Amino acid sequence: MNTDISKNISSGVSKVKGYVPGEQPQTTDWVKLNTNEFPYPPSPKVREAIIEQLGADGAPLRLYPSPESAKLREAVAEYFGLGREYAFAANGSDDILNLAIRAFSDTSKSVAALQPSYSLYPVLAKIQDASFTQIPFNADMSIPYEKIFASSANIFFFTNPNAPTGIGFPEEAVRKIVEGSNAIVLVDEAYAPFSDWSAAGLVREYDNLIVTGTSSKGWGLAGMRIGWGVASPKIIEVLDRVRDSYNLDRLAQAAGVAALKDRAYYGRMRALVVEQRRLFEEFLDGMGWRYFKSSANFVLFEPANARGERGANVAESLFEFLKGMKILPRYFPNEKRIESYLRLTIGTAEQMAAVKDAARKWAQL
Ligand code: PMP
């Protein structure tokens, strides 16, 4: 039966266009540097933990997992040196962003974030029928504190390090935002493993602070969907009301615990990423191309062609050239302030050599 269901759609969802994630080619022949995954496999202990969890015959999968992901929360708390009552786990950190929006916004409680930042936030807010305010960064990409304080947001998202610029902000910046605003402040630390600090410890001091993290970027587990957050027990209690009863499966819970415990492995592997980032920034200096100094596992840079021209067309030209060589960066044609830039995830030494080689060829065209 051909029924018009549009009038049945909730008012928020009827106005929303779904979030479009970066391209995910399903073949392995790409140098895939568009969605900031880790270039190395997860710790071998993760694989062992998953196999152990499966048992000889997979029978443990018959049973529901721990509803609150108890062991994973313990591992998260231990990782950040907090009591377990401060920890939360979810199906990717996107899940926590969504839960936070559901818990802390509605038609009269608005959401705000800086612009540019993660473009999922406005989509989640609209689904909830909450109004969303984009607060532009200052021209030099510094934080417009007064505008944040003046916004009437009930929940404010602060991506640190920022995506897509990669700029990292220090502890004073987070303290200033949290202390100066009446909002719930969610610090999205998806990329913090590549910077030199985390705001997680501050949740002991501020009841209105949530700090989220993910295994997708710094732990090589984007395929598992494991995210976490830390916040005051008051906030955790609210998030617990909203989440699915079993929001993380057994395998994900076991994998997350094993990953968080293997600090030595990840310390080594992240150091390789940070070194490749340094070398890539050196390469950009050599090319004379502008970029934002990155505290994340990607760099946002503005290519210039052989004639010294920059702009959206120039960025698109390099994007297409790299794609032709099966190298996939991220290009944001609809984001005015960064339309002349490309964002490239930092890969292995081999992948980065391929990128530099291709970029040099393009620059001579
Ligand atoms: N926050 C930011 C800033 C991100 O870039 C991403 C990944 N696109 C996420 C959160 C979500 O990561 P995940 O859901 O894989 O944990």
Short mmCIF file of C-alpha atoms and ligand atoms in Angstrom, two decimals:
data_model
loop_
_atom_site.label_atom_id
_atom_site.label_comp_id
_atom_site.label_asym_id
_atom_site.label_seq_id
_atom_site.Cartn_x
_atom_site.Cartn_y
_atom_site.Cartn_z
CA MET A 1 0.00 0.00 0.00
CA ASN A 2 1.42 3.38 -0.96
CA THR A 3 0.85 5.50 2.17
CA ASP A 4 2.26 8.98 2.66
CA ILE A 5 4.15 8.67 5.95
CA SER A 6 5.74 12.13 5.87
CA LYS A 7 3.11 13.57 8.24
CA ASN A 8 3.96 10.82 10.75
CA ILE A 9 7.61 11.81 11.01
CA SER A 10 8.56 13.60 14.24
CA SER A 11 9.00 17.35 13.83
CA GLY A 12 12.76 17.24 14.42
CA VAL A 13 13.45 14.36 12.05
CA SER A 14 11.22 15.80 9.33
CA LYS A 15 13.62 18.78 9.06
CA VAL A 16 16.84 16.83 9.11
CA LYS A 17 19.15 15.58 6.38
CA GLY A 18 21.05 12.56 7.69
CA TYR A 19 24.75 12.99 8.54
CA VAL A 20 26.98 11.92 5.66
CA PRO A 21 30.15 10.26 6.96
CA GLY A 22 33.40 10.21 4.98
CA GLU A 23 33.63 7.76 2.11
CA GLN A 24 34.30 4.17 3.25
CA PRO A 25 35.59 2.20 0.25
CA GLN A 26 35.22 -1.48 1.02
CA THR A 27 38.25 -2.60 -0.99
CA THR A 28 41.73 -2.68 0.55
CA ASP A 29 43.65 -1.18 -2.36
CA TRP A 30 43.27 2.42 -1.13
CA VAL A 31 45.69 4.52 0.85
CA LYS A 32 42.73 5.52 2.99
CA LEU A 33 43.47 8.76 4.82
CA ASN A 34 40.03 10.39 4.96
CA THR A 35 38.44 9.42 8.30
CA ASN A 36 41.31 9.53 10.78
CA GLU A 37 41.59 5.85 11.61
CA PHE A 38 44.76 4.50 13.27
CA PRO A 39 47.22 3.23 10.66
CA TYR A 40 48.33 0.22 12.75
CA PRO A 41 46.43 -2.86 13.96
CA PRO A 42 45.09 -2.84 17.51
CA SER A 43 47.14 -4.42 20.30
CA PRO A 44 47.52 -8.21 19.81
CA LYS A 45 45.89 -8.48 23.26
CA VAL A 46 42.65 -7.18 21.74
CA ARG A 47 42.47 -10.10 19.31
CA GLU A 48 43.22 -12.54 22.14
CA ALA A 49 40.51 -11.02 24.32
CA ILE A 50 37.91 -11.34 21.55
CA ILE A 51 38.83 -14.98 20.90
CA GLU A 52 38.73 -15.73 24.61
CA GLN A 53 35.34 -14.08 24.89
CA LEU A 54 34.01 -16.22 22.03
CA GLY A 55 35.11 -19.43 23.76
CA ALA A 56 35.45 -22.73 21.86
CA ASP A 57 31.93 -22.68 20.46
CA GLY A 58 30.69 -19.10 20.69
CA ALA A 59 28.26 -20.11 23.46
CA PRO A 60 28.91 -16.97 25.59
CA LEU A 61 27.19 -15.00 22.84
CA ARG A 62 23.85 -16.60 23.89
CA LEU A 63 23.83 -14.41 26.97
CA TYR A 64 23.27 -10.68 27.17
CA PRO A 65 26.38 -8.69 28.02
CA SER A 66 26.92 -6.63 31.16
CA PRO A 67 24.29 -3.88 30.77
CA GLU A 68 26.53 -1.12 32.08
CA SER A 69 29.74 -2.56 30.50
CA ALA A 70 31.04 -2.92 34.05
CA LYS A 71 34.60 -4.05 33.28
CA LEU A 72 35.01 -1.51 30.53
CA ARG A 73 33.88 1.30 32.83
CA GLU A 74 36.43 0.09 35.36
CA ALA A 75 39.15 0.11 32.69
CA VAL A 76 38.14 3.62 31.55
CA ALA A 77 38.19 4.89 35.14
CA GLU A 78 41.57 3.28 35.78
CA TYR A 79 42.98 4.70 32.57
CA PHE A 80 42.11 8.23 33.63
CA GLY A 81 42.90 7.71 37.32
CA LEU A 82 39.29 8.20 38.42
CA GLY A 83 36.80 6.27 40.53
CA ARG A 84 34.53 3.95 38.52
CA GLU A 85 31.48 6.07 39.31
CA TYR A 86 32.88 8.69 36.91
CA ALA A 87 33.02 6.36 33.87
CA PHE A 88 30.58 5.54 31.08
CA ALA A 89 30.85 3.36 27.95
CA ALA A 90 28.96 3.46 24.68
CA ASN A 91 28.67 2.20 21.14
CA GLY A 92 31.28 4.57 19.71
CA SER A 93 31.65 8.09 21.03
CA ASP A 94 28.97 9.20 18.53
CA ASP A 95 26.59 7.24 20.76
CA ILE A 96 27.57 9.37 23.77
CA LEU A 97 27.22 12.59 21.78
CA ASN A 98 23.72 11.45 20.85
CA LEU A 99 22.83 10.45 24.43
CA ALA A 100 24.09 13.79 25.74
CA ILE A 101 21.95 15.67 23.23
CA ARG A 102 18.91 13.59 24.13
CA ALA A 103 19.51 14.12 27.84
CA PHE A 104 20.36 17.82 27.76
CA SER A 105 18.43 19.41 24.89
CA ASP A 106 14.88 19.83 23.61
CA THR A 107 12.75 22.48 21.93
CA SER A 108 13.56 24.97 24.72
CA LYS A 109 17.08 23.82 25.65
CA SER A 110 19.52 24.67 22.87
CA VAL A 111 22.83 23.25 21.69
CA ALA A 112 25.95 25.13 20.55
CA ALA A 113 29.37 24.32 19.14
CA LEU A 114 32.22 26.18 17.53
CA GLN A 115 32.45 26.46 13.77
CA PRO A 116 34.22 24.68 12.17
CA SER A 117 33.98 21.55 14.27
CA TYR A 118 32.43 18.10 14.05
CA SER A 119 29.45 18.36 11.70
CA LEU A 120 27.50 15.59 13.44
CA TYR A 121 26.52 17.87 16.38
CA PRO A 122 23.96 19.99 14.45
CA VAL A 123 22.39 16.88 12.93
CA LEU A 124 21.89 15.31 16.37
CA ALA A 125 20.45 18.56 17.71
CA LYS A 126 17.97 18.88 14.85
CA ILE A 127 16.76 15.29 15.32
CA GLN A 128 15.94 16.31 18.87
CA ASP A 129 14.14 19.43 17.54
CA ALA A 130 16.58 21.56 19.57
CA SER A 131 17.92 24.81 18.17
CA PHE A 132 21.61 24.76 17.32
CA THR A 133 23.96 27.74 17.40
CA GLN A 134 27.18 27.73 15.44
CA ILE A 135 29.70 30.03 17.09
CA PRO A 136 32.46 30.87 14.58
CA PHE A 137 36.07 30.65 15.73
CA ASN A 138 37.87 34.00 15.60
CA ALA A 139 39.64 34.73 12.29
CA ASP A 140 42.91 33.33 13.69
CA MET A 141 41.04 30.21 14.91
CA SER A 142 41.34 31.26 18.54
CA ILE A 143 38.37 30.70 20.89
CA PRO A 144 35.64 33.41 20.96
CA TYR A 145 35.03 33.07 24.73
CA GLU A 146 32.64 35.99 25.05
CA LYS A 147 30.39 34.61 22.31
CA ILE A 148 30.32 31.23 24.02
CA PHE A 149 29.37 32.83 27.33
CA ALA A 150 26.75 35.01 25.66
CA SER A 151 25.08 32.07 23.89
CA SER A 152 22.15 30.66 25.77
CA ALA A 153 23.19 27.09 25.02
CA ASN A 154 22.17 24.41 27.49
CA ILE A 155 24.88 22.09 26.20
CA PHE A 156 28.07 23.25 24.50
CA PHE A 157 30.32 20.95 22.47
CA PHE A 158 34.04 21.69 22.50
CA THR A 159 36.12 19.48 20.22
CA ASN A 160 39.66 19.29 21.57
CA PRO A 161 41.86 18.86 19.60
CA ASN A 162 39.54 20.45 17.10
CA ALA A 163 38.37 18.63 14.00
CA PRO A 164 38.86 19.41 11.19
CA THR A 165 41.64 21.93 11.99
CA GLY A 166 43.64 19.70 14.37
CA ILE A 167 44.34 22.66 16.68
CA GLY A 168 44.76 21.63 20.32
CA PHE A 169 43.80 23.92 23.21
CA PRO A 170 45.37 23.84 26.69
CA GLU A 171 43.85 23.17 30.11
CA GLU A 172 43.29 26.89 30.80
CA ALA A 173 40.96 27.06 27.77
CA VAL A 174 38.76 24.21 29.00
CA ARG A 175 38.67 25.63 32.53
CA LYS A 176 37.74 29.06 31.21
CA ILE A 177 34.85 27.67 29.13
CA VAL A 178 33.52 25.46 31.92
CA GLU A 179 33.79 28.16 34.57
CA GLY A 180 32.35 30.90 32.37
CA SER A 181 29.28 29.17 31.04
CA ASN A 182 26.12 27.82 32.61
CA ALA A 183 25.91 25.03 30.07
CA ILE A 184 26.78 21.38 30.27
CA VAL A 185 30.16 21.39 28.52
CA LEU A 186 31.05 18.29 26.52
CA VAL A 187 34.73 18.13 25.58
CA ASP A 188 34.99 15.75 22.63
CA GLU A 189 38.47 14.23 22.93
CA ALA A 190 38.34 11.86 19.96
CA TYR A 191 41.85 13.05 19.01
CA ALA A 192 43.36 13.67 22.46
CA PRO A 193 45.54 10.52 22.32
CA PHE A 194 47.71 12.39 19.80
CA SER A 195 48.00 15.52 21.94
CA ASP A 196 49.79 15.97 25.22
CA TRP A 197 46.91 16.15 27.67
CA SER A 198 43.32 15.18 28.52
CA ALA A 199 40.66 17.11 30.43
CA ALA A 200 39.37 13.86 31.98
CA GLY A 201 40.79 14.60 35.45
CA LEU A 202 38.82 17.87 35.58
CA VAL A 203 35.50 16.01 35.98
CA ARG A 204 36.39 15.69 39.68
CA GLU A 205 36.15 19.48 39.93
CA TYR A 206 33.25 20.36 37.63
CA ASP A 207 29.79 18.79 37.81
CA ASN A 208 28.80 20.24 34.42
CA LEU A 209 31.70 18.71 32.42
CA ILE A 210 31.60 15.58 30.21
CA VAL A 211 34.78 14.37 28.49
CA THR A 212 34.32 11.81 25.72
CA GLY A 213 36.84 9.54 24.02
CA THR A 214 36.87 6.79 21.44
CA SER A 215 38.82 3.67 20.58
CA SER A 216 38.30 4.52 16.89
CA LYS A 217 41.19 6.95 16.43
CA GLY A 218 43.87 6.29 19.03
CA TRP A 219 43.38 2.55 19.58
CA GLY A 220 42.87 1.16 16.06
CA LEU A 221 39.33 -0.06 16.75
CA ALA A 222 36.99 2.01 14.56
CA GLY A 223 35.51 -1.27 13.35
CA MET A 224 34.39 -2.24 16.86
CA ARG A 225 32.43 0.90 17.84
CA ILE A 226 33.72 1.46 21.38
CA GLY A 227 33.46 4.89 22.94
CA TRP A 228 33.63 6.18 26.48
CA GLY A 229 33.05 9.21 28.59
CA VAL A 230 33.88 10.49 32.04
CA ALA A 231 31.76 12.92 34.03
CA SER A 232 30.46 13.60 37.50
CA PRO A 233 28.32 10.75 38.90
CA LYS A 234 25.33 13.13 38.59
CA ILE A 235 25.79 13.27 34.81
CA ILE A 236 26.53 9.55 34.51
CA GLU A 237 23.23 8.82 36.22
CA VAL A 238 21.39 10.91 33.62
CA LEU A 239 23.19 9.28 30.67
CA ASP A 240 22.34 5.87 32.14
CA ARG A 241 18.66 6.75 31.99
CA VAL A 242 18.86 7.39 28.27
CA ARG A 243 21.14 4.68 26.88
CA ASP A 244 20.09 1.32 25.46
CA SER A 245 20.07 -1.32 28.18
CA TYR A 246 22.80 -3.25 26.38
CA ASN A 247 24.56 -0.56 24.41
CA LEU A 248 27.83 -2.46 23.95
CA ASP A 249 28.13 -6.09 22.89
CA ARG A 250 30.27 -8.66 24.67
CA LEU A 251 33.07 -8.64 22.13
CA ALA A 252 33.31 -4.86 22.14
CA GLN A 253 33.42 -4.72 25.94
CA ALA A 254 36.24 -7.28 26.08
CA ALA A 255 38.16 -5.58 23.25
CA GLY A 256 37.87 -2.18 24.93
CA VAL A 257 39.25 -3.47 28.22
CA ALA A 258 42.22 -5.15 26.51
CA ALA A 259 42.97 -2.04 24.47
CA LEU A 260 42.91 0.37 27.40
CA LYS A 261 45.19 -1.88 29.43
CA ASP A 262 47.93 -2.16 26.81
CA ARG A 263 49.41 1.29 27.31
CA ALA A 264 52.91 0.24 26.27
CA TYR A 265 51.86 -0.93 22.78
CA TYR A 266 49.76 2.15 22.09
CA GLY A 267 52.42 4.47 23.46
CA ARG A 268 54.87 3.07 20.87
CA MET A 269 52.45 3.14 17.96
CA ARG A 270 51.16 6.64 18.66
CA ALA A 271 54.73 7.92 18.82
CA LEU A 272 55.14 6.67 15.24
CA VAL A 273 52.03 8.61 14.16
CA VAL A 274 53.21 11.77 15.92
CA GLU A 275 56.63 11.46 14.23
CA GLN A 276 54.99 11.06 10.80
CA ARG A 277 52.85 14.10 11.58
CA ARG A 278 55.99 16.12 12.31
CA LEU A 279 57.59 14.95 9.07
CA PHE A 280 54.46 15.78 7.08
CA GLU A 281 54.33 19.28 8.56
CA GLU A 282 57.99 19.64 7.61
CA PHE A 283 57.08 18.57 4.08
CA LEU A 284 54.29 21.19 3.97
CA ASP A 285 56.77 23.85 5.15
CA GLY A 286 59.07 22.78 2.32
CA MET A 287 56.24 23.09 -0.22
CA GLY A 288 55.34 26.51 1.18
CA TRP A 289 51.77 25.30 1.81
CA ARG A 290 49.80 26.70 4.74
CA TYR A 291 48.46 24.38 7.42
CA PHE A 292 47.24 24.41 10.99
CA LYS A 293 49.78 23.00 13.43
CA SER A 294 48.13 19.76 14.47
CA SER A 295 47.68 18.08 17.85
CA ALA A 296 45.64 15.30 16.22
CA ASN A 297 46.30 12.42 13.81
CA PHE A 298 45.51 14.52 10.75
CA VAL A 299 46.62 17.79 9.20
CA LEU A 300 44.42 20.39 7.49
CA PHE A 301 46.48 22.07 4.78
CA GLU A 302 45.97 24.45 1.88
CA PRO A 303 47.71 23.31 -1.30
CA ALA A 304 49.07 25.76 -3.86
CA ASN A 305 49.53 24.75 -7.50
CA ALA A 306 52.52 25.35 -9.77
CA ARG A 307 51.28 28.91 -10.42
CA GLY A 308 51.08 29.60 -6.69
CA GLU A 309 47.26 29.65 -6.78
CA ARG A 310 45.15 28.53 -3.83
CA GLY A 311 41.41 28.10 -3.48
CA ALA A 312 38.56 25.62 -3.62
CA ASN A 313 39.36 24.60 -7.21
CA VAL A 314 43.00 24.05 -6.38
CA ALA A 315 42.12 21.88 -3.37
CA GLU A 316 39.67 19.93 -5.50
CA SER A 317 42.30 19.44 -8.18
CA LEU A 318 44.75 17.89 -5.69
CA PHE A 319 41.92 15.83 -4.17
CA GLU A 320 41.04 14.37 -7.59
CA PHE A 321 44.71 13.82 -8.47
CA LEU A 322 45.33 11.90 -5.24
CA LYS A 323 42.14 9.88 -5.73
CA GLY A 324 43.37 8.95 -9.19
CA MET A 325 46.39 7.44 -7.44
CA LYS A 326 44.14 5.61 -4.98
CA ILE A 327 45.00 7.98 -2.13
CA LEU A 328 41.92 9.24 -0.30
CA PRO A 329 42.10 12.48 1.76
CA ARG A 330 39.02 14.45 2.96
CA TYR A 331 37.76 17.50 1.13
CA PHE A 332 35.06 19.83 2.54
CA PRO A 333 33.59 21.68 -0.46
CA ASN A 334 30.57 22.88 1.55
CA GLU A 335 32.50 24.43 4.44
CA LYS A 336 33.29 27.99 3.29
CA ARG A 337 36.16 28.69 5.68
CA ILE A 338 38.09 25.59 4.76
CA GLU A 339 37.02 24.91 1.19
CA SER A 340 40.56 25.60 -0.06
CA TYR A 341 42.00 22.98 2.32
CA LEU A 342 42.34 19.20 2.38
CA ARG A 343 42.45 17.13 5.55
CA LEU A 344 44.81 14.19 5.53
CA THR A 345 44.98 11.48 8.17
CA ILE A 346 48.53 10.63 9.20
CA GLY A 347 49.34 7.13 7.99
CA THR A 348 52.32 4.79 8.09
CA ALA A 349 55.73 5.91 6.80
CA GLU A 350 55.01 4.07 3.52
CA GLN A 351 51.61 5.68 3.09
CA MET A 352 53.01 9.14 3.82
CA ALA A 353 55.83 8.60 1.32
CA ALA A 354 53.19 7.80 -1.33
CA VAL A 355 51.27 10.97 -0.43
CA LYS A 356 54.34 13.21 -0.61
CA ASP A 357 55.40 11.67 -3.90
CA ALA A 358 51.98 12.24 -5.45
CA ALA A 359 51.67 15.77 -4.03
CA ARG A 360 55.06 16.74 -5.48
CA LYS A 361 54.01 15.43 -8.91
CA TRP A 362 50.74 17.36 -8.75
CA ALA A 363 52.53 20.56 -7.70
CA GLN A 364 54.57 20.43 -10.91
CA LEU A 365 51.61 20.09 -13.28
N1 PMP B 1 34.19 13.13 17.60
C1 PMP B 1 34.91 13.58 16.57
C2 PMP B 1 35.47 14.96 16.63
C3 PMP B 1 35.12 12.76 15.46
O1 PMP B 1 35.82 13.19 14.41
C4 PMP B 1 34.58 11.45 15.45
C5 PMP B 1 34.77 10.53 14.27
N2 PMP B 1 34.18 10.91 13.10
C6 PMP B 1 33.83 11.05 16.55
C7 PMP B 1 33.66 11.90 17.62
C8 PMP B 1 33.12 9.72 16.61
O2 PMP B 1 33.94 8.64 16.73
P1 PMP B 1 33.37 7.21 17.05
O3 PMP B 1 31.87 7.25 16.99
O4 PMP B 1 33.96 6.32 16.02
O5 PMP B 1 33.81 6.89 18.43
#
